[in-house]
Amino acid sequence: MRNFIFSSLALLSLLFLPSWVSAQNISGKVVDENGMSMPGVGVTLVSSTTGSITDMDGNFSIAAKPGDQLQFSFVGYQTISVSALAGMSVSMKPSTTDLSEVVVIGYGTQRKADVTGSIAVVSEKELRDRPNANAISSIQGKVAGVVINNSGKPGDAPGISIRGLGSIAGTDVLYVVDGVLTNNITYLNPSDVESMSVLKDASSAAIYGLRAANGVIVITTKLGRKGGEEKIKFSYDTNVGFSKPTNVLDLAGSEDYVRLYNQKLIFEGNTNPADQIALADFNGVDTDWYDEILKKSSFTQSHNVGMTGASEKTRYSVGLGYFTQEGILDANKGVSSGDDYKRVTARFNGIYDVTSKFRVGVNMAYYKFDSNDAASPFYQARVALPVVPVLNADGSYGTQSTLGTAGNINPRYTLDIFRGKTKGTRTLMSGFAEYDIIKGLTYKMNYSRDYTSVDNYQYTAENTGLGTGIVNPSKLTNRHDTFESILWENTLNWTKEIGKNRITVLAGYSRQQDRSLALRGSAQDVPFNGDDSTLYLNLGTPVTIEFPDGEEGNKSRLQSYFGRFQYAFDDKYLLNATVRRDGSSAYNFSGDQRSATFPSVGLGWVVSKESFMNNSGVDFLKLKASWGKLGNATVPRQFDEVASSQPGAFFGTPSTLANAVSVTQLVDPTINWEIVEETDFGVEARILKNRLSLEAGYYNRETKDAVFDITIPPLSGLGTRVFTNAGSFVNKGFEFTANWSDKTSEKFSYAIYGNVTTIDNEITEVLGGSFFNTGPGLFGNPIKRWEQGQDVGSYYGFEVEGVNQTTGALEFKDLDGNGAIDDQDKTFLGSPIPELVYGFGFSMNYSNIDLSVDFQGVAGNEIYNFNRNARFGNENWDQDFADNSWTPTNSSNTYPVANSDQTSSRPSSFYVEKGDYFRVRNIQIGYTLPSSLLSKAKLDRVRFYISAQNPFTSFNYNGFSPELGKQSISDSGIDNNVYPLSGIYSFGINLNF
């Protein structure tokens, strides 16, 4: 989408050029609307597919005759066709208002201005040069409506939600990578990604039907640009650095622990001086357990090699990547091998034009990983006693059994005796054939296979249980899992322009088969050999083998029919309608429940094309609205083990007696799909000569027939819960995005972006007015309840009124006014779902120097500090509690006296803390060597940069970080031994030649 400017003299000279002039080397220069050179522009000779790509100075050269038509194209600019002329200069304009700019959508592309739904596009520029194993981690704060929670554990995938919660039963987003459907992109090297399209609304995602309830992200990987000369381009990117734990919580030292312990005894009524402890009792031991289990810094690195090329009939791309990240746990002191992660990736994409009408292509990806899975003693380190030594004088692990079971907690011991490892491979292969039946009508067949093999090892060395004196034999448990997914899709696509009418029709058929198989075995008395050669079952005895899912494993099939109709009249009035019919053979459904239909419709009006908008100063303005349905078939059932034999009970005749069987669990055999229905309204605008772009929208996203297990009245032998389509909930809110970019001189340009999203979540219905208690808890008190009128996953417990100034105990509100504190006084205490999510940042370029800074944050959510709540005896306290707890001389009305009684440990607002945070997500400074220095070395580009990721976070939560990583709905917002996030500081090089 380009626009060029020729002088009138150049245009006139073309008219007098004879047709018999032979081809010659036509060269020239390409510049933007400000006259700045544009490197990397694709140049194609229209009469043939031979051509060239401009070099890094914006110059091009192509074999053509004067007067031949040349086409210039570049992502983000208007594509143009002009007549060839020696020494020509072409000027190109951004495509921000051009209707021919395209975005990737489900099963194809669509012109940007024709989009009636809510689709956010993330370019390769936003993903590169980040020290992340997963590409999704790099878009945190970049896209309105998308909430990402990164995990600090190496190799772990981040949690992601699009416009709030879509399903309770299954929360995975659907990824479509070069046509392959998957819920896991850990195999994908971020350096291989060309672009992402986030399909945020139901209208955009409905083409994927039952798999789209939690949103869809379509990813396109890199490919050589068509029209380039037969020249191979190489790239090498490297990033090396170190990570370190941030915001490490201060824990009470030995002196404070002794003081708090003695205060706790008094609170419990024990005033006997002989039972109190003194600092001198522990020989000066003052252990900082975080310091003992955490590394000061950990090494991370990535190396990526890329190759792209194109010729008259082919386009191809090759990528190789190597990534390693050390964890922050300081292992290797016993049998533990730490928590490091290594990954090797390889990718090949290729397209070949067999004829002008027939094309074939292939995409191949290979992924191999090795993860060391150390025990995670973060909670233990928080509550372990500072008066316990790491090791005793004789080399044994330290304990203080006189202080109860808490004195036997030794995180170093927990870390050292365990060795865990997960390793595996994943291979994805897809191929397509595409044929133009007639002009405008294309048939495409796509076939893909996704195969994963994973081995998991868990080894516990022979050990003497702390505080028990019992020698436990070593134990090894191995598990082997395989997963295969085969997808076959067929589509017909027809496009036609009739006057001012533009029509695109898609029809498709899809079949998918998923198979999985698990094999598990265990052995005892396995000796430790000092390395991973220990992890073989035949080294110990006895060996047990089992198939957790049966010898046949699990198998399911999906069959789908889908269609889409797109219509535009005069580039002003837009219509987009889709429908998909899905059927599942999985055990989840039976009869007519196995099929469902998912329709959607979107409307748009490009107001800026109307005559009354002339001279309005508005470059582009579009109003849009959409509605659609999505589905989720991954819902649980309760058909297994619902009956059991009754010992001593029989039925039948005396000669044919059989054991009696009793139903032990109430089940619902009529469970149906979960359905997501969404309505969306939006506006897009660009003003001030396209320098400022704005987008705003409102969404109302309702999940109906949500499946979860509700609490039922006690029935004779039928359990207390039942899985069923138990209710509905809604997410609604507003999104706003703004981008400004400008170039003030030949050397200086800058850009600013910002986005904000509101999320209002509410359970609108629960079957029969029931409720669902879930989440971790102590002494039979779960800390979550799902009930009508509340957010999904809300915390439930007692509201603290203050601290009793006589005893120091927490005082709870008597909400029902009956004079007693009981379960009728429990109330809702907060929600893990943020009310506000935002991100903003800026970038600038001056000469060869570039700088970018990204900020991101959330507000309006709460975190349940289960690390502080989970107390059973004499565990340690954090320093914040030690400094602020109630004492006879410190009349705090917020923090109670040191204690561990079950009354204070009940779920309450004392453990609910604000989850708001503001983070400097990334700072990067780069320098690109001048092209004059590179020409002799035949290098196109060399750039050096330094970056800091998560260098600063502002929050008030009493923990490592308020960002808790990927969690299930039942655990969302609960900090319960969560792996903390780290800051990463790195140096990188980009090399192109």
Coordinates of N, CA, C and O in Angstrom, one line a residue, residues 921-971:
R921 N 8.1 -2.5 32.5 CA 8.1 -3.9 31.9 C 9.4 -4.1 31.2 O 10.1 -5.1 31.2
N922 N 9.9 -3.1 30.4 CA 11.1 -3.3 29.6 C 11.7 -1.9 29.3 O 11.0 -0.9 28.9
I923 N 13.0 -1.8 29.4 CA 13.8 -0.7 28.9 C 14.9 -1.2 27.9 O 15.6 -2.2 28.3
Q924 N 15.0 -0.6 26.8 CA 16.0 -1.1 25.8 C 16.6 0.1 25.1 O 15.9 1.0 24.6
I925 N 17.9 0.1 25.0 CA 18.7 1.1 24.3 C 19.5 0.4 23.3 O 20.2 -0.6 23.6
G926 N 19.5 0.8 22.0 CA 20.2 0.2 20.9 C 21.0 1.2 20.1 O 20.7 2.4 20.1
Y927 N 22.0 0.6 19.4 CA 22.8 1.4 18.5 C 23.1 0.6 17.3 O 23.6 -0.5 17.3
T928 N 22.8 1.2 16.1 CA 23.0 0.6 14.8 C 24.2 1.2 14.1 O 24.2 2.4 14.0
L929 N 25.1 0.3 13.7 CA 26.3 0.9 13.0 C 25.9 1.5 11.7 O 25.0 1.0 11.0
P930 N 26.6 2.6 11.3 CA 26.3 3.3 10.1 C 26.5 2.3 8.9 O 27.5 1.5 8.9
S931 N 25.7 2.4 7.8 CA 25.9 1.6 6.7 C 27.2 1.8 6.0 O 27.7 0.8 5.4
S932 N 27.8 3.0 6.1 CA 29.1 3.2 5.5 C 30.2 2.3 6.0 O 31.2 2.0 5.4
L933 N 30.0 1.9 7.3 CA 31.0 1.0 7.9 C 30.8 -0.4 7.6 O 31.7 -1.3 7.8
L934 N 29.6 -0.8 7.1 CA 29.3 -2.1 6.8 C 29.4 -2.6 5.4 O 29.5 -3.8 5.1
S935 N 29.5 -1.6 4.5 CA 29.5 -2.0 3.0 C 30.7 -2.9 2.7 O 30.5 -3.8 1.9
K936 N 31.8 -2.5 3.2 CA 33.0 -3.3 2.8 C 32.9 -4.8 3.4 O 33.5 -5.7 2.7
A937 N 32.3 -4.9 4.5 CA 32.1 -6.3 5.1 C 30.9 -7.0 4.5 O 30.6 -8.1 4.9
K938 N 30.2 -6.3 3.6 CA 29.0 -6.9 2.9 C 27.9 -7.3 4.0 O 27.2 -8.3 3.9
L939 N 27.8 -6.4 5.0 CA 26.8 -6.6 6.0 C 25.7 -5.6 5.8 O 25.9 -4.4 5.4
D940 N 24.4 -6.0 6.0 CA 23.3 -5.1 5.8 C 23.0 -4.3 7.1 O 22.7 -3.1 7.0
R941 N 23.1 -4.9 8.2 CA 22.8 -4.2 9.5 C 23.4 -4.9 10.6 O 23.5 -6.1 10.8
V942 N 24.0 -4.1 11.5 CA 24.5 -4.6 12.8 C 24.0 -3.6 13.9 O 24.3 -2.4 13.8
R943 N 23.3 -4.2 14.9 CA 22.8 -3.4 16.0 C 23.2 -4.0 17.3 O 23.1 -5.3 17.5
F944 N 23.6 -3.2 18.2 CA 23.9 -3.7 19.6 C 22.8 -3.0 20.5 O 22.4 -1.9 20.3
Y945 N 22.5 -3.8 21.6 CA 21.5 -3.2 22.5 C 21.7 -3.8 23.9 O 22.2 -4.9 24.1
I946 N 21.2 -3.1 24.9 CA 21.1 -3.6 26.2 C 19.7 -3.4 26.7 O 19.0 -2.5 26.2
S947 N 19.2 -4.3 27.5 CA 17.8 -4.2 28.0 C 17.7 -4.6 29.4 O 18.5 -5.4 29.9
A948 N 16.6 -4.1 30.0 CA 16.2 -4.5 31.4 C 14.8 -4.9 31.4 O 13.9 -4.0 31.0
Q949 N 14.4 -6.1 31.8 CA 13.0 -6.5 31.8 C 12.6 -6.7 33.3 O 13.3 -7.3 34.1
N950 N 11.5 -6.1 33.7 CA 11.0 -6.1 35.1 C 12.0 -5.5 36.0 O 12.2 -6.0 37.1
P951 N 12.7 -4.4 35.7 CA 13.6 -3.8 36.6 C 13.0 -3.2 37.8 O 13.7 -3.0 38.9
F952 N 11.7 -2.8 37.7 CA 11.1 -2.1 38.8 C 9.6 -2.4 38.9 O 8.9 -2.3 37.8
T953 N 9.1 -2.7 40.0 CA 7.7 -2.9 40.2 C 7.3 -2.2 41.5 O 7.9 -2.4 42.6
S954 N 6.2 -1.4 41.5 CA 5.7 -0.8 42.6 C 4.4 -1.5 43.1 O 3.4 -1.6 42.3
F955 N 4.4 -2.0 44.3 CA 3.2 -2.6 44.9 C 3.3 -2.7 46.4 O 4.4 -2.4 47.0
N956 N 2.2 -3.0 47.1 CA 2.2 -3.1 48.5 C 2.0 -4.5 49.1 O 1.8 -4.6 50.3
Y957 N 1.9 -5.4 48.2 CA 1.6 -6.8 48.6 C 2.8 -7.4 49.4 O 4.0 -7.2 49.0
N958 N 2.5 -8.2 50.4 CA 3.6 -8.8 51.2 C 4.0 -10.1 50.6 O 3.7 -11.2 51.1
G959 N 4.7 -10.0 49.5 CA 5.2 -11.2 48.8 C 6.2 -10.8 47.7 O 6.5 -9.6 47.6
F960 N 6.7 -11.8 47.0 CA 7.7 -11.5 46.0 C 7.1 -10.5 44.9 O 7.7 -9.6 44.5
S961 N 5.9 -10.9 44.4 CA 5.3 -10.2 43.3 C 3.8 -10.4 43.3 O 3.4 -11.5 43.6
P962 N 3.1 -9.4 42.9 CA 1.6 -9.6 42.8 C 1.2 -10.3 41.5 O 0.0 -10.6 41.3
E963 N 2.2 -10.5 40.6 CA 1.9 -11.3 39.4 C 2.2 -12.8 39.7 O 3.4 -13.1 39.9
L964 N 1.2 -13.6 39.7 CA 1.3 -15.0 40.2 C 1.4 -16.0 39.1 O 1.3 -17.2 39.4
G965 N 1.5 -15.6 37.8 CA 1.7 -16.6 36.8 C 0.4 -17.3 36.4 O -0.7 -16.9 36.8
K966 N 0.5 -18.4 35.6 CA -0.6 -19.1 35.2 C -1.2 -19.9 36.3 O -0.5 -20.7 36.9
Q967 N -2.5 -19.8 36.5 CA -3.2 -20.5 37.6 C -4.6 -21.0 37.1 O -5.1 -20.5 36.2
S968 N -5.0 -22.1 37.8 CA -6.4 -22.5 37.5 C -7.4 -21.5 38.1 O -7.0 -20.7 38.9
I969 N -8.6 -21.6 37.7 CA -9.6 -20.7 38.3 C -9.8 -20.9 39.8 O -9.9 -19.9 40.5
S970 N -9.7 -22.2 40.2 CA -9.8 -22.4 41.7 C -8.7 -21.8 42.5 O -8.9 -21.4 43.6
D971 N -7.5 -21.7 41.9 CA -6.3 -21.1 42.6 C -6.0 -19.7 42.2 O -5.1 -19.1 42.7

